[in-house]
Amino acid sequence: MTKRTSAKYKIDRRMGENIWGRAKSPVNRREYGPGQHGQRRKQKLSDFGTQLRAKQKLKGYYGDLTEKQFRRIYAEAERVKGDTGENLVGLLERRLDAVVYRAKFVPTIFAARQFVNHGHVEVNGKKVNIASYRVKEGDVVSVRERSRQLAIVLEAVGLPERDVPDYVEADHNKMTATFVRTPALGDVPYAVQMEPNLVVEFYAKN
């Protein structure tokens, strides 16, 4: 399990955006950065800074992935035919923790990683406890029978602040979700604008 040294809301504050669209995000109350000098830090970013921010935002959105993890996914996206930015988003959305989050089995992407790691999830009827496991089109992801009445699951299903995207077919009565297809960037319901093209530029120059 990836060690996370900062709370998810600190990531929001650092980015200056409510990247998950959560109602309790501190950015909803104050848009300036963290710390006593946060209000004075609003300055124009260089091209490098803009590209770095885009990378940090995308990494943060998927549970604050480590640089090693993210770089490995990017390298794979680069090898696949097609637009590297689109490929990158598609690979990120195929992570098992991302599918569990998209299906609204848990309230946050961080909870999704922990939920998978603790053995609450099955893929095609077999237990999988690796959050980075990559699902394929047509795979059925389900919450294990003994885990379906957990408070975290019941809370997530009732959350009004996000919907299940159309590339995931979720049945909350059976607690199953089918990964229908790999989404394009425009299909992914990000709460804020993501710019994978800037991530590509960042790695191309660094």
PDB file of C-alpha atoms in Angstrom:
ATOM      1  CA  MET A   1       0.000   0.000   0.000  1.00  0.00           C
ATOM      2  CA  THR A   2       1.412   3.400  -0.962  1.00  0.00           C
ATOM      3  CA  LYS A   3       2.407   5.443   2.047  1.00  0.00           C
ATOM      4  CA  ARG A   4       0.552   8.765   1.978  1.00  0.00           C
ATOM      5  CA  THR A   5       2.316  11.460   3.964  1.00  0.00           C
ATOM      6  CA  SER A   6      -0.331  14.155   3.489  1.00  0.00           C
ATOM      7  CA  ALA A   7      -4.081  14.165   3.954  1.00  0.00           C
ATOM      8  CA  LYS A   8      -6.199  14.293   0.826  1.00  0.00           C
ATOM      9  CA  TYR A   9      -7.458  17.769   1.683  1.00  0.00           C
ATOM     10  CA  LYS A  10      -3.876  19.034   1.883  1.00  0.00           C
ATOM     11  CA  ILE A  11      -3.536  17.964  -1.743  1.00  0.00           C
ATOM     12  CA  ASP A  12      -6.574  20.121  -2.558  1.00  0.00           C
ATOM     13  CA  ARG A  13      -5.022  23.064  -0.746  1.00  0.00           C
ATOM     14  CA  ARG A  14      -1.676  22.578  -2.477  1.00  0.00           C
ATOM     15  CA  MET A  15      -3.318  22.452  -5.889  1.00  0.00           C
ATOM     16  CA  GLY A  16      -5.711  25.272  -5.045  1.00  0.00           C
ATOM     17  CA  GLU A  17      -8.577  23.184  -6.461  1.00  0.00           C
ATOM     18  CA  ASN A  18     -11.205  20.775  -5.155  1.00  0.00           C
ATOM     19  CA  ILE A  19      -9.918  17.966  -7.373  1.00  0.00           C
ATOM     20  CA  TRP A  20     -12.407  15.305  -6.210  1.00  0.00           C
ATOM     21  CA  GLY A  21     -15.422  17.614  -5.920  1.00  0.00           C
ATOM     22  CA  ARG A  22     -15.867  16.765  -2.241  1.00  0.00           C
ATOM     23  CA  ALA A  23     -18.287  18.950  -0.300  1.00  0.00           C
ATOM     24  CA  LYS A  24     -15.937  19.200   2.715  1.00  0.00           C
ATOM     25  CA  SER A  25     -12.869  20.321   0.771  1.00  0.00           C
ATOM     26  CA  PRO A  26     -11.182  23.349   2.429  1.00  0.00           C
ATOM     27  CA  VAL A  27     -10.867  24.932  -1.019  1.00  0.00           C
ATOM     28  CA  ASN A  28     -14.624  25.505  -0.869  1.00  0.00           C
ATOM     29  CA  ARG A  29     -13.953  27.907   2.004  1.00  0.00           C
ATOM     30  CA  ARG A  30     -10.605  29.406   1.046  1.00  0.00           C
ATOM     31  CA  GLU A  31      -8.844  29.153  -2.289  1.00  0.00           C
ATOM     32  CA  TYR A  32      -5.374  30.242  -1.192  1.00  0.00           C
ATOM     33  CA  GLY A  33      -2.530  27.847  -0.393  1.00  0.00           C
ATOM     34  CA  PRO A  34      -1.714  26.307   2.979  1.00  0.00           C
ATOM     35  CA  GLY A  35       0.450  27.970   5.630  1.00  0.00           C
ATOM     36  CA  GLN A  36       0.671  31.451   7.092  1.00  0.00           C
ATOM     37  CA  HIS A  37       1.919  32.893   3.793  1.00  0.00           C
ATOM     38  CA  GLY A  38      -0.586  31.051   1.623  1.00  0.00           C
ATOM     39  CA  GLN A  39      -2.500  34.161   0.607  1.00  0.00           C
ATOM     40  CA  ARG A  40       0.635  35.772  -0.798  1.00  0.00           C
ATOM     41  CA  ARG A  41       1.681  32.802  -2.931  1.00  0.00           C
ATOM     42  CA  LYS A  42      -0.604  33.498  -5.872  1.00  0.00           C
ATOM     43  CA  GLN A  43       1.939  33.989  -8.640  1.00  0.00           C
ATOM     44  CA  LYS A  44       2.114  33.183 -12.311  1.00  0.00           C
ATOM     45  CA  LEU A  45       3.644  29.767 -12.928  1.00  0.00           C
ATOM     46  CA  SER A  46       6.373  29.157 -15.495  1.00  0.00           C
ATOM     47  CA  ASP A  47       5.796  26.591 -18.247  1.00  0.00           C
ATOM     48  CA  PHE A  48       7.681  24.056 -16.117  1.00  0.00           C
ATOM     49  CA  GLY A  49       5.564  24.941 -13.086  1.00  0.00           C
ATOM     50  CA  THR A  50       2.336  24.582 -15.053  1.00  0.00           C
ATOM     51  CA  GLN A  51       3.384  21.177 -16.385  1.00  0.00           C
ATOM     52  CA  LEU A  52       4.538  20.037 -12.945  1.00  0.00           C
ATOM     53  CA  ARG A  53       1.246  21.157 -11.402  1.00  0.00           C
ATOM     54  CA  ALA A  54      -0.706  19.192 -14.042  1.00  0.00           C
ATOM     55  CA  LYS A  55       1.326  16.062 -13.197  1.00  0.00           C
ATOM     56  CA  GLN A  56       0.884  16.521  -9.445  1.00  0.00           C
ATOM     57  CA  LYS A  57      -2.846  17.043  -9.871  1.00  0.00           C
ATOM     58  CA  LEU A  58      -3.317  13.896 -11.943  1.00  0.00           C
ATOM     59  CA  LYS A  59      -1.138  11.834  -9.579  1.00  0.00           C
ATOM     60  CA  GLY A  60      -3.008  13.209  -6.594  1.00  0.00           C
ATOM     61  CA  TYR A  61      -6.409  12.471  -8.074  1.00  0.00           C
ATOM     62  CA  TYR A  62      -5.658   8.747  -8.295  1.00  0.00           C
ATOM     63  CA  GLY A  63      -4.662   8.489  -4.651  1.00  0.00           C
ATOM     64  CA  ASP A  64      -1.385  10.411  -4.681  1.00  0.00           C
ATOM     65  CA  LEU A  65       0.539   7.761  -6.590  1.00  0.00           C
ATOM     66  CA  THR A  66       4.293   7.629  -6.094  1.00  0.00           C
ATOM     67  CA  GLU A  67       6.480   9.046  -8.842  1.00  0.00           C
ATOM     68  CA  LYS A  68       7.790   5.546  -9.579  1.00  0.00           C
ATOM     69  CA  GLN A  69       4.256   4.171 -10.040  1.00  0.00           C
ATOM     70  CA  PHE A  70       3.121   7.110 -12.131  1.00  0.00           C
ATOM     71  CA  ARG A  71       6.234   7.110 -14.314  1.00  0.00           C
ATOM     72  CA  ARG A  72       5.775   3.394 -15.017  1.00  0.00           C
ATOM     73  CA  ILE A  73       2.174   3.970 -16.146  1.00  0.00           C
ATOM     74  CA  TYR A  74       3.262   6.918 -18.281  1.00  0.00           C
ATOM     75  CA  ALA A  75       5.993   4.835 -19.955  1.00  0.00           C
ATOM     76  CA  GLU A  76       3.404   2.232 -20.865  1.00  0.00           C
ATOM     77  CA  ALA A  77       1.029   4.898 -22.208  1.00  0.00           C
ATOM     78  CA  GLU A  78       3.864   6.158 -24.383  1.00  0.00           C
ATOM     79  CA  ARG A  79       4.476   2.697 -25.859  1.00  0.00           C
ATOM     80  CA  VAL A  80       0.828   2.130 -26.814  1.00  0.00           C
ATOM     81  CA  LYS A  81      -0.342   3.357 -30.212  1.00  0.00           C
ATOM     82  CA  GLY A  82      -2.368   6.566 -30.121  1.00  0.00           C
ATOM     83  CA  ASP A  83      -2.372   9.786 -28.100  1.00  0.00           C
ATOM     84  CA  THR A  84      -0.136   9.377 -25.041  1.00  0.00           C
ATOM     85  CA  GLY A  85      -2.263  11.647 -22.836  1.00  0.00           C
ATOM     86  CA  GLU A  86      -5.444   9.755 -23.670  1.00  0.00           C
ATOM     87  CA  ASN A  87      -3.651   6.444 -23.164  1.00  0.00           C
ATOM     88  CA  LEU A  88      -2.406   7.617 -19.759  1.00  0.00           C
ATOM     89  CA  VAL A  89      -5.907   8.451 -18.553  1.00  0.00           C
ATOM     90  CA  GLY A  90      -7.238   5.163 -19.931  1.00  0.00           C
ATOM     91  CA  LEU A  91      -4.601   3.162 -18.034  1.00  0.00           C
ATOM     92  CA  LEU A  92      -5.270   5.068 -14.810  1.00  0.00           C
ATOM     93  CA  GLU A  93      -9.008   4.430 -15.101  1.00  0.00           C
ATOM     94  CA  ARG A  94      -8.381   0.702 -15.548  1.00  0.00           C
ATOM     95  CA  ARG A  95      -6.760   0.401 -12.122  1.00  0.00           C
ATOM     96  CA  LEU A  96      -8.936  -1.721  -9.840  1.00  0.00           C
ATOM     97  CA  ASP A  97      -9.076   0.936  -7.119  1.00  0.00           C
ATOM     98  CA  ALA A  98     -10.240   3.492  -9.707  1.00  0.00           C
ATOM     99  CA  VAL A  99     -13.046   1.174 -10.900  1.00  0.00           C
ATOM    100  CA  VAL A 100     -14.146   0.523  -7.297  1.00  0.00           C
ATOM    101  CA  TYR A 101     -14.247   4.295  -6.745  1.00  0.00           C
ATOM    102  CA  ARG A 102     -16.091   4.975 -10.022  1.00  0.00           C
ATOM    103  CA  ALA A 103     -18.696   2.312  -9.141  1.00  0.00           C
ATOM    104  CA  LYS A 104     -19.403   4.201  -5.873  1.00  0.00           C
ATOM    105  CA  PHE A 105     -18.609   1.214  -3.664  1.00  0.00           C
ATOM    106  CA  VAL A 106     -16.514   3.572  -1.475  1.00  0.00           C
ATOM    107  CA  PRO A 107     -16.550   7.353  -0.949  1.00  0.00           C
ATOM    108  CA  THR A 108     -12.951   8.233  -1.944  1.00  0.00           C
ATOM    109  CA  ILE A 109     -10.123   6.928  -4.109  1.00  0.00           C
ATOM    110  CA  PHE A 110      -8.028   6.545  -0.938  1.00  0.00           C
ATOM    111  CA  ALA A 111     -10.737   4.374   0.617  1.00  0.00           C
ATOM    112  CA  ALA A 112     -10.871   2.371  -2.624  1.00  0.00           C
ATOM    113  CA  ARG A 113      -7.188   1.459  -2.383  1.00  0.00           C
ATOM    114  CA  GLN A 114      -7.570   0.365   1.231  1.00  0.00           C
ATOM    115  CA  PHE A 115     -10.802  -1.500   0.439  1.00  0.00           C
ATOM    116  CA  VAL A 116      -9.071  -3.523  -2.275  1.00  0.00           C
ATOM    117  CA  ASN A 117      -5.940  -4.132  -0.193  1.00  0.00           C
ATOM    118  CA  HIS A 118      -8.045  -5.500   2.664  1.00  0.00           C
ATOM    119  CA  GLY A 119      -9.576  -8.163   0.446  1.00  0.00           C
ATOM    120  CA  HIS A 120     -13.129  -6.853   0.071  1.00  0.00           C
ATOM    121  CA  VAL A 121     -13.175  -7.019  -3.750  1.00  0.00           C
ATOM    122  CA  GLU A 122     -13.482  -9.755  -6.369  1.00  0.00           C
ATOM    123  CA  VAL A 123     -12.836  -9.611 -10.112  1.00  0.00           C
ATOM    124  CA  ASN A 124     -14.780 -12.172 -12.129  1.00  0.00           C
ATOM    125  CA  GLY A 125     -15.530 -14.058  -8.916  1.00  0.00           C
ATOM    126  CA  LYS A 126     -11.936 -14.253  -7.664  1.00  0.00           C
ATOM    127  CA  LYS A 127     -10.537 -12.200  -4.780  1.00  0.00           C
ATOM    128  CA  VAL A 128      -8.021  -9.570  -5.867  1.00  0.00           C
ATOM    129  CA  ASN A 129      -6.241  -7.463  -3.252  1.00  0.00           C
ATOM    130  CA  ILE A 130      -3.903  -5.468  -5.500  1.00  0.00           C
ATOM    131  CA  ALA A 131      -5.134  -1.900  -6.020  1.00  0.00           C
ATOM    132  CA  SER A 132      -3.060  -1.437  -9.184  1.00  0.00           C
ATOM    133  CA  TYR A 133      -4.536  -4.582 -10.787  1.00  0.00           C
ATOM    134  CA  ARG A 134      -5.618  -3.635 -14.303  1.00  0.00           C
ATOM    135  CA  VAL A 135      -9.139  -4.592 -15.299  1.00  0.00           C
ATOM    136  CA  LYS A 136     -10.087  -5.445 -18.872  1.00  0.00           C
ATOM    137  CA  GLU A 137     -13.205  -4.554 -20.800  1.00  0.00           C
ATOM    138  CA  GLY A 138     -16.018  -6.871 -19.723  1.00  0.00           C
ATOM    139  CA  ASP A 139     -14.508  -7.671 -16.317  1.00  0.00           C
ATOM    140  CA  VAL A 140     -17.009  -7.800 -13.453  1.00  0.00           C
ATOM    141  CA  VAL A 141     -15.850  -6.199 -10.211  1.00  0.00           C
ATOM    142  CA  SER A 142     -17.875  -7.013  -7.104  1.00  0.00           C
ATOM    143  CA  VAL A 143     -17.874  -6.393  -3.369  1.00  0.00           C
ATOM    144  CA  ARG A 144     -17.462  -9.688  -1.508  1.00  0.00           C
ATOM    145  CA  GLU A 145     -20.641 -11.001   0.100  1.00  0.00           C
ATOM    146  CA  ARG A 146     -19.398 -10.536   3.670  1.00  0.00           C
ATOM    147  CA  SER A 147     -18.394  -6.908   3.002  1.00  0.00           C
ATOM    148  CA  ARG A 148     -21.594  -5.566   1.477  1.00  0.00           C
ATOM    149  CA  GLN A 149     -23.076  -4.239   4.710  1.00  0.00           C
ATOM    150  CA  LEU A 150     -19.987  -2.316   5.784  1.00  0.00           C
ATOM    151  CA  ALA A 151     -20.800   1.266   6.766  1.00  0.00           C
ATOM    152  CA  ILE A 152     -18.309   2.676   4.248  1.00  0.00           C
ATOM    153  CA  VAL A 153     -20.087   0.884   1.381  1.00  0.00           C
ATOM    154  CA  LEU A 154     -23.587   1.929   2.466  1.00  0.00           C
ATOM    155  CA  GLU A 155     -22.407   5.528   2.842  1.00  0.00           C
ATOM    156  CA  ALA A 156     -20.766   5.621  -0.593  1.00  0.00           C
ATOM    157  CA  VAL A 157     -23.790   4.260  -2.476  1.00  0.00           C
ATOM    158  CA  GLY A 158     -25.908   7.109  -1.123  1.00  0.00           C
ATOM    159  CA  LEU A 159     -23.453   9.909  -1.931  1.00  0.00           C
ATOM    160  CA  PRO A 160     -25.186  12.565  -4.062  1.00  0.00           C
ATOM    161  CA  GLU A 161     -22.039  14.416  -5.137  1.00  0.00           C
ATOM    162  CA  ARG A 162     -21.001  12.099  -7.978  1.00  0.00           C
ATOM    163  CA  ASP A 163     -22.548   9.719 -10.487  1.00  0.00           C
ATOM    164  CA  VAL A 164     -21.303   6.446 -11.957  1.00  0.00           C
ATOM    165  CA  PRO A 165     -19.845   7.167 -15.440  1.00  0.00           C
ATOM    166  CA  ASP A 166     -21.271   5.349 -18.457  1.00  0.00           C
ATOM    167  CA  TYR A 167     -18.137   3.238 -19.020  1.00  0.00           C
ATOM    168  CA  VAL A 168     -18.917   1.434 -15.756  1.00  0.00           C
ATOM    169  CA  GLU A 169     -22.234  -0.386 -15.314  1.00  0.00           C
ATOM    170  CA  ALA A 170     -22.933  -0.620 -11.583  1.00  0.00           C
ATOM    171  CA  ASP A 171     -25.675  -2.629  -9.858  1.00  0.00           C
ATOM    172  CA  HIS A 172     -25.810  -1.469  -6.248  1.00  0.00           C
ATOM    173  CA  ASN A 173     -28.376  -4.115  -5.325  1.00  0.00           C
ATOM    174  CA  LYS A 174     -25.937  -6.886  -6.257  1.00  0.00           C
ATOM    175  CA  MET A 175     -22.865  -4.760  -5.505  1.00  0.00           C
ATOM    176  CA  THR A 176     -21.331  -5.522  -8.882  1.00  0.00           C
ATOM    177  CA  ALA A 177     -19.858  -3.331 -11.591  1.00  0.00           C
ATOM    178  CA  THR A 178     -18.898  -4.182 -15.162  1.00  0.00           C
ATOM    179  CA  PHE A 179     -16.041  -2.288 -16.772  1.00  0.00           C
ATOM    180  CA  VAL A 180     -17.643  -1.660 -20.158  1.00  0.00           C
ATOM    181  CA  ARG A 181     -14.859   0.125 -22.022  1.00  0.00           C
ATOM    182  CA  THR A 182     -11.684   2.121 -21.592  1.00  0.00           C
ATOM    183  CA  PRO A 183     -12.734   5.779 -21.455  1.00  0.00           C
ATOM    184  CA  ALA A 184     -11.361   8.727 -23.372  1.00  0.00           C
ATOM    185  CA  LEU A 185     -10.373  11.863 -21.458  1.00  0.00           C
ATOM    186  CA  GLY A 186     -13.710  13.515 -22.228  1.00  0.00           C
ATOM    187  CA  ASP A 187     -15.623  10.588 -20.718  1.00  0.00           C
ATOM    188  CA  VAL A 188     -13.998  10.784 -17.291  1.00  0.00           C
ATOM    189  CA  PRO A 189     -16.006  12.816 -14.735  1.00  0.00           C
ATOM    190  CA  TYR A 190     -13.158  14.803 -13.238  1.00  0.00           C
ATOM    191  CA  ALA A 191     -14.372  17.498 -10.853  1.00  0.00           C
ATOM    192  CA  VAL A 192     -11.727  19.865 -12.269  1.00  0.00           C
ATOM    193  CA  GLN A 193      -9.979  20.091 -15.616  1.00  0.00           C
ATOM    194  CA  MET A 194      -7.160  17.604 -16.049  1.00  0.00           C
ATOM    195  CA  GLU A 195      -4.472  18.292 -18.640  1.00  0.00           C
ATOM    196  CA  PRO A 196      -2.626  15.075 -19.507  1.00  0.00           C
ATOM    197  CA  ASN A 197      -1.116  16.850 -22.526  1.00  0.00           C
ATOM    198  CA  LEU A 198       0.897  18.969 -20.073  1.00  0.00           C
ATOM    199  CA  VAL A 199       2.017  15.791 -18.298  1.00  0.00           C
ATOM    200  CA  VAL A 200       3.315  14.519 -21.641  1.00  0.00           C
ATOM    201  CA  GLU A 201       5.171  17.798 -22.161  1.00  0.00           C
ATOM    202  CA  PHE A 202       6.647  17.567 -18.658  1.00  0.00           C
ATOM    203  CA  TYR A 203       8.111  14.101 -19.225  1.00  0.00           C
ATOM    204  CA  ALA A 204       9.237  14.970 -22.744  1.00  0.00           C
ATOM    205  CA  LYS A 205      11.391  17.802 -21.349  1.00  0.00           C
ATOM    206  CA  ASN A 206      12.515  16.200 -18.115  1.00  0.00           C
TER     207      ASN A 206
END
